Amino acid sequence: MNAAPTIWSGANRFGRESTRARERVLGGSGLSDVCMAAVWTPAKSSSPLGALPFVRRFKPSEIEAATSGFSTALETGGPRGTAYRARFADGLVATVRRAGGGDPEQEGQEGAFYRELQLLGRLNHRHVVRLRGFSEGHNRFLVFDQMENRSLKECLHDPLRTPLNWRTRLQVAIDVAAALEYLYYFCDPPVFHVTVNSSNVMMDADFVAKVSHIERIQQRRTELVFQYGVLLLELVTGQSPGGGDGDLVRWVQEPGFAGSMQRMVDADLGGTYDAGELRDLVIVARLCTRQGSGTAVVSIPQVLRYLQGKVGDKNR
């Protein structure tokens, strides 16, 4: 088997990115830094929200009207509450999610709601689902950008949907890595937790991937890298991972995995993919899911630069 590509050189420089690198992650211009500074600068306010200048406060009546009396449910129940498709009077099409669970008057619920708003309201990245606004009152709601193509999980596993092509899958891998780099290496303080799986990666109308369901639960970066590797395997094979240490991880860690690589590719691709890119993506997944030392072999920034370089080389 050929040697694995070198993607871990220069590890010490990640975490102290230059201003130019920061601009690249935030969107490529100084304007992004100005916007981020505005979001992050606390203002003196009696409100528990502090300063969230780019997050809109909706009236409960606006939420009810936009969801046609809460008759447009996209999903119901679950730990993240019920979600609705909403069309507001100004033309904004969004997803409205009932915040939290249980009695909103219960002790601690209000504080948890405002902490979630503070966390989500300061995030500003192309590959993170954007919080548009919120509504207070007896029932609290969060308003997010509408993701027309729903979750990556549905795109990969719904038999009634057109399969994602290879270029889209490769771009999803890059987009998710870019979002994770932003959340864990550029946010100050860093975002604590994102469960990286196909249910939490949303797809907009142009099949641009955006990470969602961001929380404050403490998470080690080794777990983040492992989950990302499992997601890569799901993109390549079209198979559900079946648990954090399922068949896909066991396969890619086998010494002879390269010999069965072609057989593991998602049949929905119809054989239309770049063999070199396939090999690169699978080897990255292998490195990400390698366990035993307690320390990840690679970091998300290293993976991102490597994959961006490969795609850039193909486009030149």
Coordinates of C-alpha atoms in Angstrom, one line a residue:
M1 CA 0.0 0.0 0.0
N2 CA 1.2 3.5 -0.8
A3 CA 2.3 5.7 2.1
A4 CA -0.4 7.8 3.7
P5 CA -0.3 11.5 2.6
T6 CA 1.5 13.9 4.9
I7 CA -1.0 16.2 6.4
W8 CA 0.3 16.7 9.9
S9 CA 3.4 18.9 9.3
G10 CA 3.5 22.3 11.0
A11 CA 1.0 21.3 13.7
N12 CA 2.3 23.9 16.2
R13 CA 1.2 26.8 14.1
F14 CA -2.5 26.0 14.3
G15 CA -4.2 27.8 17.1
R16 CA -2.1 30.9 16.4
E17 CA -3.4 31.7 13.0
S18 CA -2.4 35.0 11.3
T19 CA -4.9 37.7 10.7
R20 CA -5.0 36.8 7.0
A21 CA -5.9 33.2 7.9
R22 CA -8.6 34.4 10.3
E23 CA -10.1 36.5 7.5
R24 CA -10.0 33.5 5.2
V25 CA -12.0 31.5 7.6
L26 CA -14.5 34.2 8.4
G27 CA -15.2 35.0 4.8
G28 CA -12.1 36.6 3.2
S29 CA -12.4 40.3 4.1
G30 CA -11.8 42.7 6.9
L31 CA -15.5 43.3 7.0
S32 CA -16.0 39.9 8.7
D33 CA -13.7 40.9 11.5
V34 CA -15.6 44.1 12.0
C35 CA -18.9 42.2 12.1
M36 CA -17.5 39.6 14.5
A37 CA -16.1 42.4 16.8
A38 CA -19.6 43.9 16.9
V39 CA -21.1 40.6 17.9
W40 CA -18.5 39.8 20.5
T41 CA -18.2 43.1 22.2
P42 CA -20.4 43.1 25.3
A43 CA -22.6 46.1 25.9
K44 CA -23.9 47.5 29.1
S45 CA -27.5 46.3 29.2
S46 CA -30.1 45.2 31.8
S47 CA -31.2 42.5 29.4
P48 CA -29.9 39.0 30.1
L49 CA -28.9 38.9 26.4
G50 CA -26.3 41.6 26.5
A51 CA -25.3 42.7 23.0
L52 CA -26.6 40.6 20.0
P53 CA -27.0 43.3 17.3
F54 CA -27.5 40.9 14.4
V55 CA -30.2 38.8 16.1
R56 CA -33.8 39.9 15.7
R57 CA -36.4 39.8 18.4
F58 CA -39.7 38.5 17.1
K59 CA -43.1 39.0 18.7
P60 CA -45.0 35.8 19.6
S61 CA -47.7 36.9 17.3
E62 CA -45.2 37.1 14.4
I63 CA -44.1 33.5 15.1
E64 CA -47.6 32.2 15.2
A65 CA -48.6 34.0 11.9
A66 CA -45.4 32.9 10.1
T67 CA -46.1 29.3 11.0
S68 CA -49.8 29.5 10.1
G69 CA -50.7 28.8 13.7
F70 CA -48.0 26.2 14.2
S71 CA -49.4 24.0 11.4
T72 CA -46.2 23.7 9.4
A73 CA -44.2 21.2 11.5
L74 CA -41.0 19.9 9.9
E75 CA -40.3 17.6 12.8
T76 CA -41.9 17.0 16.1
G77 CA -40.7 16.1 19.6
G78 CA -37.2 15.1 20.3
P79 CA -34.6 16.7 22.6
R80 CA -34.3 19.8 20.4
G81 CA -38.0 20.6 20.3
T82 CA -40.5 20.9 17.5
A83 CA -39.4 22.7 14.3
Y84 CA -41.7 24.6 11.9
R85 CA -41.3 26.1 8.5
A86 CA -42.0 29.8 8.7
R87 CA -42.7 32.6 6.2
F88 CA -42.6 36.1 7.8
A89 CA -44.4 39.2 6.5
D90 CA -41.2 40.7 5.2
G91 CA -40.5 37.7 3.0
L92 CA -38.0 35.9 5.3
V93 CA -38.4 32.1 5.0
A94 CA -36.9 30.4 8.1
T95 CA -37.1 27.4 10.4
V96 CA -38.6 28.1 13.8
R97 CA -37.7 25.8 16.6
R98 CA -39.4 25.6 20.0
A99 CA -36.5 26.1 22.4
G100 CA -35.7 23.6 25.1
G101 CA -38.3 21.3 26.6
G102 CA -40.6 21.1 29.6
D103 CA -42.2 24.0 31.4
P104 CA -40.7 27.3 30.4
E105 CA -41.4 28.6 33.9
Q106 CA -39.3 25.8 35.5
E107 CA -36.3 26.9 37.4
G108 CA -33.2 27.1 35.2
Q109 CA -35.1 27.0 31.9
E110 CA -35.0 30.8 31.3
G111 CA -31.3 31.0 32.1
A112 CA -30.6 28.1 29.7
F113 CA -32.5 29.8 27.0
Y114 CA -30.5 33.0 27.3
R115 CA -27.2 31.2 27.4
E116 CA -28.1 29.4 24.2
L117 CA -29.0 32.7 22.6
Q118 CA -25.6 34.2 23.7
L119 CA -23.8 31.2 22.2
L120 CA -25.6 31.0 18.9
G121 CA -26.0 34.7 18.4
R122 CA -22.3 35.4 18.3
L123 CA -21.6 32.8 15.6
N124 CA -21.0 34.1 12.1
H125 CA -19.7 31.6 9.5
R126 CA -20.8 30.5 6.0
H127 CA -20.9 26.9 7.1
V128 CA -22.7 27.3 10.4
V129 CA -26.5 27.5 10.4
R130 CA -27.3 31.1 11.2
L131 CA -29.5 32.2 14.1
R132 CA -31.9 34.9 12.7
G133 CA -33.9 35.7 15.8
F134 CA -35.9 34.6 18.8
S135 CA -39.1 35.1 20.6
E136 CA -39.6 35.3 24.3
G137 CA -42.7 34.6 26.4
H138 CA -44.4 31.6 27.8
N139 CA -43.2 29.6 24.7
R140 CA -39.7 30.5 23.6
F141 CA -38.6 30.1 20.0
L142 CA -35.4 30.3 18.0
V143 CA -35.5 31.4 14.3
F144 CA -32.8 29.9 12.0
D145 CA -32.0 30.1 8.3
Q146 CA -34.2 27.7 6.3
M147 CA -32.2 24.7 5.1
E148 CA -34.2 23.7 1.9
N149 CA -32.5 20.3 1.4
R150 CA -32.8 19.3 5.1
S151 CA -30.1 17.2 6.6
L152 CA -27.1 15.4 5.1
K153 CA -28.5 12.2 6.5
E154 CA -31.6 12.6 4.5
C155 CA -29.6 13.4 1.4
L156 CA -27.5 10.3 1.7
H157 CA -30.1 7.8 2.9
D158 CA -33.5 8.8 1.6
P159 CA -34.2 6.4 -1.3
L160 CA -36.7 8.9 -2.9
R161 CA -34.0 11.6 -3.2
T162 CA -31.5 12.1 -6.0
P163 CA -28.1 10.8 -4.7
L164 CA -25.4 13.4 -4.0
N165 CA -22.7 13.3 -6.6
W166 CA -19.0 12.9 -5.8
R167 CA -18.0 16.6 -6.1
T168 CA -20.8 17.6 -3.6
R169 CA -19.7 15.0 -1.1
L170 CA -16.1 16.1 -1.3
Q171 CA -17.2 19.7 -0.8
V172 CA -19.3 18.7 2.2
A173 CA -16.2 17.2 3.8
I174 CA -14.4 20.5 3.3
D175 CA -17.3 22.7 4.4
V176 CA -17.8 20.8 7.6
A177 CA -14.0 20.9 8.4
A178 CA -14.1 24.7 7.8
A179 CA -17.0 25.1 10.2
L180 CA -15.3 23.0 12.9
E181 CA -12.1 24.9 12.6
Y182 CA -14.0 28.2 13.1
L183 CA -15.9 26.9 16.1
Y184 CA -13.0 25.3 17.9
Y185 CA -10.0 27.4 16.8
F186 CA -11.3 30.9 16.1
C187 CA -14.1 31.5 18.5
D188 CA -13.0 33.0 21.8
P189 CA -14.0 31.2 24.0
P190 CA -14.3 28.2 21.7
V191 CA -17.6 26.5 21.2
F192 CA -17.7 23.6 23.6
H193 CA -19.6 20.9 21.6
V194 CA -20.8 19.9 18.2
T195 CA -21.9 16.3 17.6
V196 CA -20.5 15.7 14.2
N197 CA -22.9 13.4 12.3
S198 CA -25.0 13.5 9.2
S199 CA -28.1 14.5 11.2
N200 CA -26.4 17.7 12.4
V201 CA -25.1 18.8 9.0
M202 CA -27.7 20.7 7.1
M203 CA -27.9 21.4 3.4
D204 CA -29.1 24.7 1.9
A205 CA -30.8 25.2 -1.5
D206 CA -27.4 24.9 -3.3
F207 CA -26.3 21.9 -1.2
V208 CA -23.9 24.0 0.8
A209 CA -23.2 22.2 4.1
K210 CA -23.8 24.0 7.4
V211 CA -23.2 22.7 10.9
S212 CA -26.1 22.9 13.3
H213 CA -27.1 21.9 16.9
I214 CA -24.2 23.6 18.7
E215 CA -24.1 23.3 22.5
R216 CA -22.0 24.2 25.5
I217 CA -21.3 20.6 26.7
Q218 CA -17.6 20.0 27.2
Q219 CA -16.0 17.9 24.5
R220 CA -12.4 16.9 23.8
R221 CA -11.0 17.6 20.4
T222 CA -10.0 14.0 20.0
E223 CA -13.7 13.1 20.0
L224 CA -14.4 15.8 17.4
V225 CA -11.7 14.4 15.1
F226 CA -13.0 10.9 15.5
Q227 CA -16.6 11.9 14.7
Y228 CA -15.4 13.8 11.7
G229 CA -13.6 10.7 10.4
V230 CA -16.8 8.7 10.8
L231 CA -18.7 11.3 8.8
L232 CA -16.1 11.0 6.0
L233 CA -16.7 7.3 5.8
E234 CA -20.5 7.8 5.6
L235 CA -19.9 10.3 2.7
V236 CA -17.8 7.7 0.9
T237 CA -19.8 4.6 1.4
G238 CA -23.3 5.9 1.8
Q239 CA -23.7 3.6 4.8
S240 CA -24.9 4.6 8.3
P241 CA -22.0 4.3 10.7
G242 CA -24.0 2.1 13.1
G243 CA -22.4 3.5 16.3
G244 CA -19.2 5.3 17.1
D245 CA -17.1 2.2 16.7
G246 CA -19.1 0.4 14.0
D247 CA -18.3 -1.6 11.0
L248 CA -17.0 1.3 8.9
V249 CA -14.4 2.2 11.5
R250 CA -13.2 -1.4 11.8
W251 CA -13.0 -1.7 8.1
V252 CA -10.9 1.5 7.5
Q253 CA -8.5 0.5 10.3
E254 CA -7.8 -3.0 8.8
P255 CA -4.2 -3.3 7.3
G256 CA -5.6 -4.4 4.0
F257 CA -8.4 -1.8 3.7
A258 CA -7.0 -0.3 0.5
G259 CA -7.7 -3.5 -1.4
S260 CA -11.4 -3.3 -0.7
M261 CA -11.8 0.5 -1.1
Q262 CA -13.4 0.4 -4.5
R263 CA -16.0 -2.1 -3.3
M264 CA -16.9 0.1 -0.3
V265 CA -17.8 3.1 -2.4
D266 CA -21.5 4.1 -2.4
A267 CA -23.2 2.3 -5.3
D268 CA -25.4 5.4 -5.7
L269 CA -22.4 7.2 -7.2
G270 CA -22.6 4.8 -10.2
G271 CA -18.9 4.6 -10.4
T272 CA -18.6 8.3 -11.1
Y273 CA -15.8 9.6 -8.8
D274 CA -12.2 10.5 -8.8
A275 CA -10.1 7.6 -7.6
G276 CA -7.3 9.8 -6.2
E277 CA -9.7 11.9 -4.2
L278 CA -11.4 8.8 -3.0
R279 CA -8.1 7.5 -1.7
D280 CA -7.2 10.8 -0.1
L281 CA -10.6 11.0 1.7
V282 CA -10.5 7.5 3.0
I283 CA -6.9 7.8 4.3
V284 CA -7.9 11.0 6.1
A285 CA -10.8 9.1 7.6
R286 CA -8.4 6.4 8.7
L287 CA -6.1 8.9 10.4
C288 CA -9.1 10.6 12.1
T289 CA -10.5 7.4 13.5
R290 CA -7.2 5.9 14.7
Q291 CA -7.5 5.3 18.4
G292 CA -5.4 4.2 21.3
S293 CA -3.0 7.0 22.2
G294 CA -5.6 9.3 23.7
T295 CA -4.4 12.0 21.3
A296 CA -5.7 12.6 17.8
V297 CA -3.1 11.8 15.0
V298 CA -4.3 14.9 13.0
S299 CA -6.2 18.1 13.8
I300 CA -9.2 19.6 12.0
P301 CA -7.1 22.6 10.7
Q302 CA -4.5 20.2 9.2
V303 CA -7.3 18.1 7.5
L304 CA -8.9 21.2 6.1
R305 CA -5.7 22.6 4.6
Y306 CA -4.9 19.2 3.1
L307 CA -8.3 18.7 1.5
Q308 CA -8.4 22.3 0.3
G309 CA -5.0 21.8 -1.3
K310 CA -6.2 18.7 -3.1
V311 CA -9.3 20.3 -4.5
G312 CA -7.2 23.4 -5.5
D313 CA -4.7 21.2 -7.3
K314 CA -7.6 19.6 -9.3
N315 CA -9.0 22.9 -10.3
R316 CA -5.7 24.4 -11.6

